[in-house]
Structure formats: structure tokens, C-alpha cells
């Protein structure tokens, strides 16, 4: 039964029942229409309470129905209009979540009571659409333009206490919202209802709405870089102030249709479901997310409190896991402690604003700082985050192996070293796993969980479950140099560097990729991460510095093209933001504002002259093609090698760890949207002209998929099934 009905004296309680989140699917909508019609004509019913089963009001429209062949036959706004016009008062009893169409349904009720732990909001913008069941017209009428705009454009979850302060709900209760709603329904029987019908009210404002929304529009264009949904949301809110309700609804519908035509909603909804699917890992041996139990992690330790360690400690602590934080000397320990404390204070502040607070004994209090490895011996799991150096990591793992209890999990935050080599020095390689966080680790949602050859399914389940506890999206990947995300970044950055040799400036390449939607172009990103990191690694590999064999041409390594520009900057002490100079100049070392540097222009001009590089006419469109297709081609190789289970895994990694614009779905989704044949043609053309750039040689899998007509992304797995799986 999609909706059930009971009677409490003269109050009918209609309960939506569609596990797990009471999505408003077509059967639910049909059931609601039927129940409403019956209670309206039932003389024994004087008021109605609308609620959801299993402690959840509703997470909104059923997103799966948007792209399914069986498009909706029932409009949610028609149901809302029906509820609002009912002469018997309707009270929404909101528990758990009231999101999207769920909140829109509640807004059509005449009163709203919420449980104190509920979150509500209109997050449609996050899946590429706008609230399309009257939300953009009713919410501004209830709480005014600025507050409504903030909720609709950011798609944020509003806690019940804030919703009460804003006037979205009439009452917040610590116990059953349904019981409280029934009580309220009884009280309001017979009271005048006109002012409670939001669609009949005018939007109240004392601001210049157009000027306010124009400013918001400009800001959103800058902030959301090509995503259309936030802009449509603003226009819909404008309609609420300018047009009568019905015309506003028409505008809402129109905007929804034009958004759908952009293809962005499809990409964002693919990203939404991919994020949920990557948690459902499967090993070739048959062990899966639902048949292997994770171990409980009651205590954890972090070794190294540098850039990453301090964020990881904060993340654990904020999730209520007591942490022991270890450093190598007092100076580093003090600096790490200060940093962690300040991060935790900020977290506490954020929670306070949301009406929550750290419970006694949580957060700040749960971090113990130490220099003594012996203190770690009883923790359930340790995450090592010391310098990226194999020998150092092996020393640490040897020590951990001898000190820690035999069933403790040993995790490394290495960004690309061999997990098997690290595990080889321990007495428990089955409990060793990579947990690759992204910087800043307390904020970035991505966690690459890297399986070594001996890592046990229980260890995988535990690391994946830890990711969930920390509020991250954990993606299981195989062990290869640089794993998935960083591995794909290599060819992308390589092309960005070649473009500089060929005549572009860092700011031009960055601009093209930022206009595409990346949070940051490649050169700003390298400056932020520190150019010295890559330089050290290239020196270790003998690609830069004194390890390069004498007589090697500056722009060649092992017979292939090589760009030494980044090495040259590092030799001059230009490490990026940290030194105040890199591909850009900054106001001071550690400064954040990148300014194009005339010195870099001069340096590039001299470089091109020295090596007699002719400036080639590269069309700006080619900046995108070369950088993105290089990245995508490596993505296909990752799949070919069985390092990621499917294209969705790669896309989730890029969407959550590398600032890929979500409205484009992820690099592999983008490739399928552009057309695999098109990607292949460009790569083939480039590789033919540049055989000394092996990363651009089209991958076997891309060729294979293009040869079978470039099937939609959801069908790629059929071809992948025939390839090796290294998970
Ligand atoms: N439609 C269809 N399926 C949904 C759904 C929805 N609105 N919301 C969640 N689900 C599914 C998930 O895909 C998942 O399915 P699975 O078990 O098969 O993987 C299951 O419900 C549980 O979801 P989560 O794993 O995300 O569970 P959490 O407890 O972590 O989060 C949630 C719950 C906060 C409700 C989260 O799922 C969420 O944010 N959902 C989307 C909410 C949303 O965007 N609503 C707007 C929908 S569009 C709309 O209403 C249009 C309207 O304006 C007309
Ligand atoms: P960092 O240089 O900022 O910090 C390393 C910390 O380890 C220092 O505080 C140092 O004192 C401590 N340390 C060194 N030897 C130690 C020992 N024997 N015992 C205890 N502490 C010791 O390094 P960062 O950037 O935090 O990187 C740490 C690890 O995380 C590396 O493996 C790196 O590759 C990886 N990583 C880094 C990312 C980044 O953006 N910085 C992103 C993802 C992973």
C-alpha cells in the first residue's frame, strides 16, 4: 500500500508508505489522490494529518521516474493544489526528512509540525532541476525572497530548529510529530483557513527585488560555472514576486522543461545514483558489501599531523571517534595540536549555528596528542599520514606491526605508493589498506579505498564503513601507481604543460577549464598543491634533477616528449602558493589570490625561443579536448586494467575529489555524452601527429566501445565484464 489511512477521533491520518525514503512515486501520488478524495467527502472526518511511514516524511519525487520511459501521469503540484484548497484543515507531521517534493507537499498543507531532528529543504538544484511542484512559488510567500532564495539555490538541508525560526514550520516537537500534528489538527478545526493557503498570499518584501535577484544571478553565474539549475531557480523565485501564483507555476514548469533540455539534470541524476552505487562494492571472489560485515571502529590513531593528518584527525573526531594523534617531535606535535584544535573549534561553531552541539565527551575532548607509539597499542585502526616516502612508511608500518594489537587495521594515506610493498613489512598484510583522503581532509568528501593484494574483504568492508561514518563517499579501487584519481591527472597535466610550450599562458588554459566548470584550472591547482611535490617525485624517478642521464635532451625522456617547465620553476624556488610564486604570483608566501605574472610570460617567451618552438594556432576548444580527452583516455586504461569497477566509480572520484563540474556527470559520463567516436577521432589525430606522447594513444577499451557504436554508459559493464578485475 503506497499510502494508508487511520482515524483518530475526527482526524484522518494519511501515511505515505514507500520505503526506504517515501519517494513520491506515481503509485504514491495515485494513492494520495484516492485517500484525499475519500476523506474530503467523509462526514466523520473534520481534519487531516499527512505523514510518512518509518519516521520519514518524504525525500520528494521519485528521481528514477524522471528518466524512465513511464513518465509521470500525475502532477505533484495538482495534488498540492488539491490539498491546499481542501476545506478541512490539513496538518503535515514532518519526521526525518522533508526534501524536494516532500517539502512542497508539506507547504501545501495548512499547518506544519516537525520533529526536532528533521531536516528539510528543496535540494532539487543538486540534481540539476528546480522545485517543480510549487516550491519556488510557495516558499517565498511563506518566508520572503532572501531566505527562500538561499534555501532553493543552495539546496541546503535546513534543520527543524532553523525551519521554525524562519517560519517554515509552526511547531517543533521532541517526541512524535504525528501525535503533535493530530493535537494541532483538533485545535484548528473550524478556524479560518484563508491565510494558511500559501498560494493565495502575496510575497512580502521591502527590498528592490529585481536588483537583489540580478545580483544573486551574477553571483550564481560566477559560483556555479555553467550549471543552469541555480540560474533557473533564481528566475522562478523572481516569478513568485512578479506574477500571480498560477502564472508563477507556469513559469516554474517552463523553466523545468528548458533545464531538462540542457542535459544537465540527466548528468546530475546519474552522479546522484552513481554516488549511492559505488558503496555497493563486489569482489571477483563474490564477497560483497552486503555479505561481509565491517568491524566496529571504536578508537583510531593518526600518525603525522601535517596537511593531511590534521584534517583526518578532525574528521574522525567530528564523527565521534576518539583519536590518538601522533607526531615525531614536540615542535610538530604543538603545531599539529594547534591546527587540529582550531579546525575543531570551527566545526563546533558550524554545528552550533545549525542548532546542534558536540555532545559531552565528543569532539575536542576525544583527541589525545602524543609522541609515544606505545600509546597506540590498543586502538582499532590507525591511519598513517607521514611524508610520501616508501622507506619512512615501511619503518612506521614495521613499528605498528610490532606494537599494535593483532586485529588492528593499518591504513595508509599514501597518494600513490605501492600498498603491497608497505604491507610486506607487517605481520598482517590482510589488515593493511589504503585510505586516500583528499585535501582538506575534513572537508573533501572523497575517500579512495585502495585494496592491496592481501587485503581481506573484512578490511575493505571496515574501511568503506569508516568512510560512511565520516560522511565521505568511499570508492574502492585497485592498487597501481597513483591509484585512480591521481593517475588520470598525469596525462591531463602533461597536456596543460605542452599547451604552455605551444604558446598559451597558464591563465588562458585555466580559464578554459574553469569556464568548462572545473573549480580550479590545472595551473592554479598545481600552485595550490605545491609544485615541489611533483618535482620531488620526478627527481626520485630520475626524470628531473641530477638523476637525468647526461646528454638527455631537455624536452625528452626515454625517447618521449617531456616538458621541463615545472622543474625549471622549482629550481628557481617557485613552489606555488606556499612560496608566493609559481605559475602565478601571490600577494605573499601562503597568499591565496593568483595573479598572472609578467615574469612567467617573459620566461615562457625565452623558453620557446631557446628551444625554437613555433607557436601553434591551437583553438581554445582544443585546450579542452586535449586536456580532457587525455584524462578520459587514462580513465579507460584504468578500467582496462581492472583498477576501478566501472565508469561510475571514476566519475564519483572526479566529482568529489577533483572539482569536476557535477552538471557534466564526471569524465566518463562526459565522454559518453560527447560520443566515444568523437573522443577516439581526436585522440587518434593527435597521436598520429605526436607519436612521442604515449599517453594520448587511444586505449584499447575506448576503441572497443567505439567500435560497437559507443553504447550508453550503463552498458559499458557488459564489455568490462570480459576484462581483468584487480579489485
Ligand atoms: N527518489 C528515488 N530514490 C531515492 C530518492 C528519491 N527522491 N531519495 C533517495 N532515494 C534512494 C537512494 O537512491 C537509495 O537507493 P538504494 O538503496 O537503492 O541505493 C535509497 O533511497 C537511500 O538513499 P541514501 O542512500 O541516499 O540514504 P541516506 O539516508 O544517506 O539519505 C536522503 C537519505 C537525505 C533522503 C538522500 O537520499 C537524498 O538526499 N535524497 C534525494 C532528495 C532529493 O533530491 N529530493 C528531491 C527529489 S526531486 C523532486 O522532489 C522534484 C519535485 O520538485 C517535483
Ligand atoms: P606533510 O609534510 O604536510 O605532513 C607530514 C607529517 O608527518 C609532518 O607533520 C611530519 O612531522 C610527520 N612525520 C614525519 N615522519 C614522522 C614520524 N616518523 N612519526 C610521526 N610523524 C611523522 O605531508 P602531507 O601533505 O600531510 O602528506 C602526508 C601523506 O598524505 C603523504 O603520503 C601524501 O602523499 C599523502 N597525501 C597528501 C595530500 C596533499 O594534498 N597534501 C593529498 C592526499 C594524500
mmCIF file of N, CA and C in Angstrom, residues 173-258:
data_model
loop_
_atom_site.group_PDB
_atom_site.id
_atom_site.type_symbol
_atom_site.label_atom_id
_atom_site.label_comp_id
_atom_site.label_asym_id
_atom_site.label_seq_id
_atom_site.Cartn_x
_atom_site.Cartn_y
_atom_site.Cartn_z
ATOM 1 N N UNK A 173 8.722 19.625 17.802
ATOM 2 C CA UNK A 173 8.472 18.806 18.999
ATOM 3 C C UNK A 173 9.577 17.767 19.184
ATOM 4 N N UNK A 174 9.886 17.432 20.450
ATOM 5 C CA UNK A 174 10.949 16.446 20.690
ATOM 6 C C UNK A 174 10.432 15.009 20.623
ATOM 7 N N UNK A 175 9.103 14.845 20.593
ATOM 8 C CA UNK A 175 8.547 13.481 20.551
ATOM 9 C C UNK A 175 7.771 13.293 19.251
ATOM 10 N N UNK A 176 6.823 12.374 19.229
ATOM 11 C CA UNK A 176 6.135 12.066 17.964
ATOM 12 C C UNK A 176 5.488 13.296 17.296
ATOM 13 N N UNK A 177 5.944 13.582 16.085
ATOM 14 C CA UNK A 177 5.357 14.709 15.340
ATOM 15 C C UNK A 177 3.938 14.363 14.911
ATOM 16 N N UNK A 178 3.666 13.053 14.740
ATOM 17 C CA UNK A 178 2.320 12.668 14.291
ATOM 18 C C UNK A 178 1.311 12.954 15.404
ATOM 19 N N UNK A 179 1.679 12.556 16.640
ATOM 20 C CA UNK A 179 0.770 12.811 17.767
ATOM 21 C C UNK A 179 0.550 14.316 17.929
ATOM 22 N N UNK A 180 1.630 15.095 17.803
ATOM 23 C CA UNK A 180 1.509 16.554 17.964
ATOM 24 C C UNK A 180 0.649 17.141 16.835
ATOM 25 N N UNK A 181 0.798 16.576 15.636
ATOM 26 C CA UNK A 181 0.025 17.099 14.498
ATOM 27 C C UNK A 181 -1.464 16.793 14.686
ATOM 28 N N UNK A 182 -1.766 15.610 15.233
ATOM 29 C CA UNK A 182 -3.177 15.259 15.470
ATOM 30 C C UNK A 182 -3.770 16.255 16.476
ATOM 31 N N UNK A 183 -2.987 16.551 17.510
ATOM 32 C CA UNK A 183 -3.465 17.511 18.519
ATOM 33 C C UNK A 183 -3.720 18.871 17.887
ATOM 34 N N UNK A 184 -2.748 19.285 17.064
ATOM 35 C CA UNK A 184 -2.900 20.598 16.417
ATOM 36 C C UNK A 184 -4.120 20.590 15.487
ATOM 37 N N UNK A 185 -4.306 19.494 14.764
ATOM 38 C CA UNK A 185 -5.437 19.403 13.831
ATOM 39 C C UNK A 185 -6.751 19.596 14.583
ATOM 40 N N UNK A 186 -6.829 18.981 15.751
ATOM 41 C CA UNK A 186 -8.080 19.121 16.530
ATOM 42 C C UNK A 186 -8.324 20.571 16.906
ATOM 43 N N UNK A 187 -7.204 21.233 17.288
ATOM 44 C CA UNK A 187 -7.333 22.631 17.740
ATOM 45 C C UNK A 187 -7.796 23.567 16.627
ATOM 46 N N UNK A 188 -7.398 23.268 15.391
ATOM 47 C CA UNK A 188 -7.671 24.242 14.329
ATOM 48 C C UNK A 188 -8.965 23.968 13.559
ATOM 49 N N UNK A 189 -9.672 22.906 13.961
ATOM 50 C CA UNK A 189 -10.937 22.616 13.268
ATOM 51 C C UNK A 189 -11.869 23.829 13.429
ATOM 52 N N UNK A 190 -12.401 24.269 12.312
ATOM 53 C CA UNK A 190 -13.356 25.382 12.370
ATOM 54 C C UNK A 190 -12.722 26.756 12.309
ATOM 55 N N UNK A 191 -11.385 26.823 12.414
ATOM 56 C CA UNK A 191 -10.726 28.157 12.369
ATOM 57 C C UNK A 191 -10.633 28.627 10.915
ATOM 58 N N UNK A 192 -10.581 29.970 10.682
ATOM 59 C CA UNK A 192 -10.452 30.460 9.304
ATOM 60 C C UNK A 192 -9.137 29.978 8.676
ATOM 61 N N UNK A 193 -9.191 29.610 7.395
ATOM 62 C CA UNK A 193 -8.012 28.977 6.788
ATOM 63 C C UNK A 193 -7.388 29.784 5.656
ATOM 64 N N UNK A 194 -8.017 30.891 5.276
ATOM 65 C CA UNK A 194 -7.535 31.591 4.083
ATOM 66 C C UNK A 194 -6.052 31.926 4.130
ATOM 67 N N UNK A 195 -5.622 32.515 5.256
ATOM 68 C CA UNK A 195 -4.219 32.958 5.325
ATOM 69 C C UNK A 195 -3.259 31.756 5.341
ATOM 70 N N UNK A 196 -3.800 30.559 5.595
ATOM 71 C CA UNK A 196 -2.936 29.362 5.658
ATOM 72 C C UNK A 196 -2.739 28.762 4.263
ATOM 73 N N UNK A 197 -3.468 29.292 3.281
ATOM 74 C CA UNK A 197 -3.281 28.787 1.905
ATOM 75 C C UNK A 197 -2.233 29.668 1.236
ATOM 76 N N UNK A 198 -1.009 29.132 1.172
ATOM 77 C CA UNK A 198 0.106 29.982 0.768
ATOM 78 C C UNK A 198 -0.059 30.564 -0.623
ATOM 79 N N UNK A 199 -0.675 29.804 -1.517
ATOM 80 C CA UNK A 199 -0.759 30.301 -2.894
ATOM 81 C C UNK A 199 -1.630 31.553 -2.999
ATOM 82 N N UNK A 200 -2.468 31.763 -1.994
ATOM 83 C CA UNK A 200 -3.358 32.927 -2.074
ATOM 84 C C UNK A 200 -2.700 34.182 -1.481
ATOM 85 N N UNK A 201 -1.560 34.011 -0.827
ATOM 86 C CA UNK A 201 -0.881 35.172 -0.225
ATOM 87 C C UNK A 201 0.049 35.829 -1.242
ATOM 88 N N UNK A 202 0.321 37.109 -1.007
ATOM 89 C CA UNK A 202 1.307 37.781 -1.878
ATOM 90 C C UNK A 202 2.674 37.631 -1.223
ATOM 91 N N UNK A 203 3.715 37.695 -2.041
ATOM 92 C CA UNK A 203 5.079 37.650 -1.468
ATOM 93 C C UNK A 203 5.332 39.002 -0.798
ATOM 94 N N UNK A 204 5.793 38.969 0.436
ATOM 95 C CA UNK A 204 6.070 40.221 1.158
ATOM 96 C C UNK A 204 7.533 40.600 0.963
ATOM 97 N N UNK A 205 7.777 41.836 0.590
ATOM 98 C CA UNK A 205 9.185 42.260 0.524
ATOM 99 C C UNK A 205 9.306 43.761 0.679
ATOM 100 N N UNK A 206 10.457 44.168 1.235
ATOM 101 C CA UNK A 206 10.729 45.595 1.324
ATOM 102 C C UNK A 206 12.098 45.889 0.721
ATOM 103 N N UNK A 207 12.442 45.058 -0.297
ATOM 104 C CA UNK A 207 13.713 45.265 -0.981
ATOM 105 C C UNK A 207 13.420 45.488 -2.459
ATOM 106 N N UNK A 208 14.416 45.975 -3.182
ATOM 107 C CA UNK A 208 14.276 46.051 -4.639
ATOM 108 C C UNK A 208 14.536 44.646 -5.179
ATOM 109 N N UNK A 209 13.451 43.923 -5.425
ATOM 110 C CA UNK A 209 13.565 42.501 -5.748
ATOM 111 C C UNK A 209 14.415 42.273 -6.989
ATOM 112 N N UNK A 210 14.179 43.088 -8.029
ATOM 113 C CA UNK A 210 14.928 42.864 -9.268
ATOM 114 C C UNK A 210 16.415 43.062 -9.051
ATOM 115 N N UNK A 211 16.757 44.155 -8.364
ATOM 116 C CA UNK A 211 18.192 44.423 -8.138
ATOM 117 C C UNK A 211 18.781 43.286 -7.297
ATOM 118 N N UNK A 212 18.033 42.860 -6.275
ATOM 119 C CA UNK A 212 18.514 41.789 -5.396
ATOM 120 C C UNK A 212 18.746 40.497 -6.189
ATOM 121 N N UNK A 213 17.778 40.173 -7.056
ATOM 122 C CA UNK A 213 17.900 38.917 -7.812
ATOM 123 C C UNK A 213 18.938 39.020 -8.929
ATOM 124 N N UNK A 214 19.094 40.232 -9.483
ATOM 125 C CA UNK A 214 20.142 40.400 -10.509
ATOM 126 C C UNK A 214 21.518 40.148 -9.894
ATOM 127 N N UNK A 215 21.706 40.667 -8.698
ATOM 128 C CA UNK A 215 22.998 40.452 -8.011
ATOM 129 C C UNK A 215 23.188 38.961 -7.733
ATOM 130 N N UNK A 216 22.094 38.330 -7.275
ATOM 131 C CA UNK A 216 22.180 36.889 -6.973
ATOM 132 C C UNK A 216 22.525 36.100 -8.242
ATOM 133 N N UNK A 217 21.948 36.542 -9.365
ATOM 134 C CA UNK A 217 22.174 35.846 -10.634
ATOM 135 C C UNK A 217 23.644 35.952 -11.049
ATOM 136 N N UNK A 218 24.190 37.147 -10.932
ATOM 137 C CA UNK A 218 25.602 37.332 -11.311
ATOM 138 C C UNK A 218 26.498 36.473 -10.422
ATOM 139 N N UNK A 219 26.169 36.471 -9.120
ATOM 140 C CA UNK A 219 26.969 35.689 -8.174
ATOM 141 C C UNK A 219 26.884 34.190 -8.523
ATOM 142 N N UNK A 220 25.668 33.753 -8.827
ATOM 143 C CA UNK A 220 25.473 32.325 -9.124
ATOM 144 C C UNK A 220 26.202 31.939 -10.407
ATOM 145 N N UNK A 221 26.232 32.831 -11.389
ATOM 146 C CA UNK A 221 26.935 32.519 -12.641
ATOM 147 C C UNK A 221 28.408 32.294 -12.353
ATOM 148 N N UNK A 222 28.963 33.169 -11.480
ATOM 149 C CA UNK A 222 30.397 33.011 -11.143
ATOM 150 C C UNK A 222 30.603 31.738 -10.340
ATOM 151 N N UNK A 223 29.740 31.532 -9.358
ATOM 152 C CA UNK A 223 29.943 30.433 -8.409
ATOM 153 C C UNK A 223 29.695 29.058 -9.034
ATOM 154 N N UNK A 224 28.669 28.951 -9.865
ATOM 155 C CA UNK A 224 28.265 27.615 -10.321
ATOM 156 C C UNK A 224 28.763 27.274 -11.728
ATOM 157 N N UNK A 225 29.505 28.197 -12.349
ATOM 158 C CA UNK A 225 30.264 27.923 -13.580
ATOM 159 C C UNK A 225 29.563 27.029 -14.596
ATOM 160 N N UNK A 226 28.533 27.531 -15.179
ATOM 161 C CA UNK A 226 27.911 26.782 -16.280
ATOM 162 C C UNK A 226 26.732 25.917 -15.849
ATOM 163 N N UNK A 227 26.545 25.719 -14.546
ATOM 164 C CA UNK A 227 25.381 24.930 -14.104
ATOM 165 C C UNK A 227 24.134 25.808 -14.283
ATOM 166 N N UNK A 228 23.137 25.272 -14.959
ATOM 167 C CA UNK A 228 21.961 26.075 -15.291
ATOM 168 C C UNK A 228 20.900 26.082 -14.189
ATOM 169 N N UNK A 229 20.847 25.022 -13.387
ATOM 170 C CA UNK A 229 19.756 24.914 -12.409
ATOM 171 C C UNK A 229 19.716 26.085 -11.417
ATOM 172 N N UNK A 230 20.859 26.511 -10.856
ATOM 173 C CA UNK A 230 20.767 27.629 -9.899
ATOM 174 C C UNK A 230 20.188 28.889 -10.549
ATOM 175 N N UNK A 231 20.514 29.087 -11.835
ATOM 176 C CA UNK A 231 20.009 30.294 -12.516
ATOM 177 C C UNK A 231 18.503 30.188 -12.725
ATOM 178 N N UNK A 232 18.049 28.990 -13.093
ATOM 179 C CA UNK A 232 16.605 28.784 -13.282
ATOM 180 C C UNK A 232 15.872 28.982 -11.955
ATOM 181 N N UNK A 233 16.482 28.522 -10.860
ATOM 182 C CA UNK A 233 15.854 28.700 -9.533
ATOM 183 C C UNK A 233 15.641 30.187 -9.249
ATOM 184 N N UNK A 234 16.639 30.991 -9.577
ATOM 185 C CA UNK A 234 16.523 32.433 -9.304
ATOM 186 C C UNK A 234 15.391 33.039 -10.140
ATOM 187 N N UNK A 235 15.318 32.618 -11.402
ATOM 188 C CA UNK A 235 14.250 33.160 -12.259
ATOM 189 C C UNK A 235 12.873 32.734 -11.767
ATOM 190 N N UNK A 236 12.783 31.530 -11.247
ATOM 191 C CA UNK A 236 11.490 31.063 -10.728
ATOM 192 C C UNK A 236 11.090 31.875 -9.496
ATOM 193 N N UNK A 237 12.071 32.165 -8.641
ATOM 194 C CA UNK A 237 11.775 32.965 -7.446
ATOM 195 C C UNK A 237 11.360 34.381 -7.873
ATOM 196 N N UNK A 238 12.006 34.894 -8.922
ATOM 197 C CA UNK A 238 11.618 36.221 -9.434
ATOM 198 C C UNK A 238 10.137 36.206 -9.832
ATOM 199 N N UNK A 239 9.732 35.103 -10.467
ATOM 200 C CA UNK A 239 8.333 34.999 -10.902
ATOM 201 C C UNK A 239 7.384 35.034 -9.708
ATOM 202 N N UNK A 240 7.834 34.502 -8.575
ATOM 203 C CA UNK A 240 6.938 34.493 -7.399
ATOM 204 C C UNK A 240 6.603 35.914 -6.963
ATOM 205 N N UNK A 241 7.565 36.825 -7.160
ATOM 206 C CA UNK A 241 7.327 38.205 -6.739
ATOM 207 C C UNK A 241 6.580 38.984 -7.812
ATOM 208 N N UNK A 242 6.786 38.595 -9.077
ATOM 209 C CA UNK A 242 6.250 39.432 -10.162
ATOM 210 C C UNK A 242 4.907 38.972 -10.695
ATOM 211 N N UNK A 243 4.611 37.692 -10.535
ATOM 212 C CA UNK A 243 3.425 37.146 -11.222
ATOM 213 C C UNK A 243 2.419 36.587 -10.216
ATOM 214 N N UNK A 244 1.146 36.549 -10.622
ATOM 215 C CA UNK A 244 0.176 35.857 -9.768
ATOM 216 C C UNK A 244 0.563 34.370 -9.671
ATOM 217 N N UNK A 245 0.069 33.709 -8.631
ATOM 218 C CA UNK A 245 0.524 32.341 -8.341
ATOM 219 C C UNK A 245 0.455 31.414 -9.565
ATOM 220 N N UNK A 246 -0.680 31.380 -10.239
ATOM 221 C CA UNK A 246 -0.831 30.410 -11.344
ATOM 222 C C UNK A 246 0.178 30.649 -12.453
ATOM 223 N N UNK A 247 0.430 31.951 -12.724
ATOM 224 C CA UNK A 247 1.394 32.245 -13.793
ATOM 225 C C UNK A 247 2.806 31.902 -13.316
ATOM 226 N N UNK A 248 3.001 32.056 -12.042
ATOM 227 C CA UNK A 248 4.303 31.658 -11.461
ATOM 228 C C UNK A 248 4.534 30.163 -11.641
ATOM 229 N N UNK A 249 3.466 29.395 -11.440
ATOM 230 C CA UNK A 249 3.563 27.938 -11.595
ATOM 231 C C UNK A 249 3.878 27.578 -13.053
ATOM 232 N N UNK A 250 3.235 28.330 -13.967
ATOM 233 C CA UNK A 250 3.527 28.074 -15.396
ATOM 234 C C UNK A 250 4.999 28.339 -15.687
ATOM 235 N N UNK A 251 5.510 29.417 -15.119
ATOM 236 C CA UNK A 251 6.921 29.767 -15.322
ATOM 237 C C UNK A 251 7.810 28.651 -14.753
ATOM 238 N N UNK A 252 7.439 28.170 -13.582
ATOM 239 C CA UNK A 252 8.203 27.080 -12.934
ATOM 240 C C UNK A 252 8.268 25.878 -13.883
ATOM 241 N N UNK A 253 7.132 25.552 -14.493
ATOM 242 C CA UNK A 253 7.077 24.396 -15.408
ATOM 243 C C UNK A 253 7.944 24.618 -16.645
ATOM 244 N N UNK A 254 7.823 25.848 -17.169
ATOM 245 C CA UNK A 254 8.614 26.195 -18.365
ATOM 246 C C UNK A 254 10.107 26.051 -18.084
ATOM 247 N N UNK A 255 10.498 26.592 -16.944
ATOM 248 C CA UNK A 255 11.931 26.548 -16.590
ATOM 249 C C UNK A 255 12.387 25.105 -16.408
ATOM 250 N N UNK A 256 11.530 24.297 -15.833
ATOM 251 C CA UNK A 256 11.867 22.878 -15.641
ATOM 252 C C UNK A 256 12.119 22.234 -17.004
ATOM 253 N N UNK A 257 11.216 22.511 -17.961
ATOM 254 C CA UNK A 257 11.347 21.898 -19.289
ATOM 255 C C UNK A 257 12.618 22.364 -19.968
ATOM 256 N N UNK A 258 12.937 23.662 -19.834
ATOM 257 C CA UNK A 258 14.148 24.094 -20.547
ATOM 258 C C UNK A 258 15.400 23.541 -19.861
#
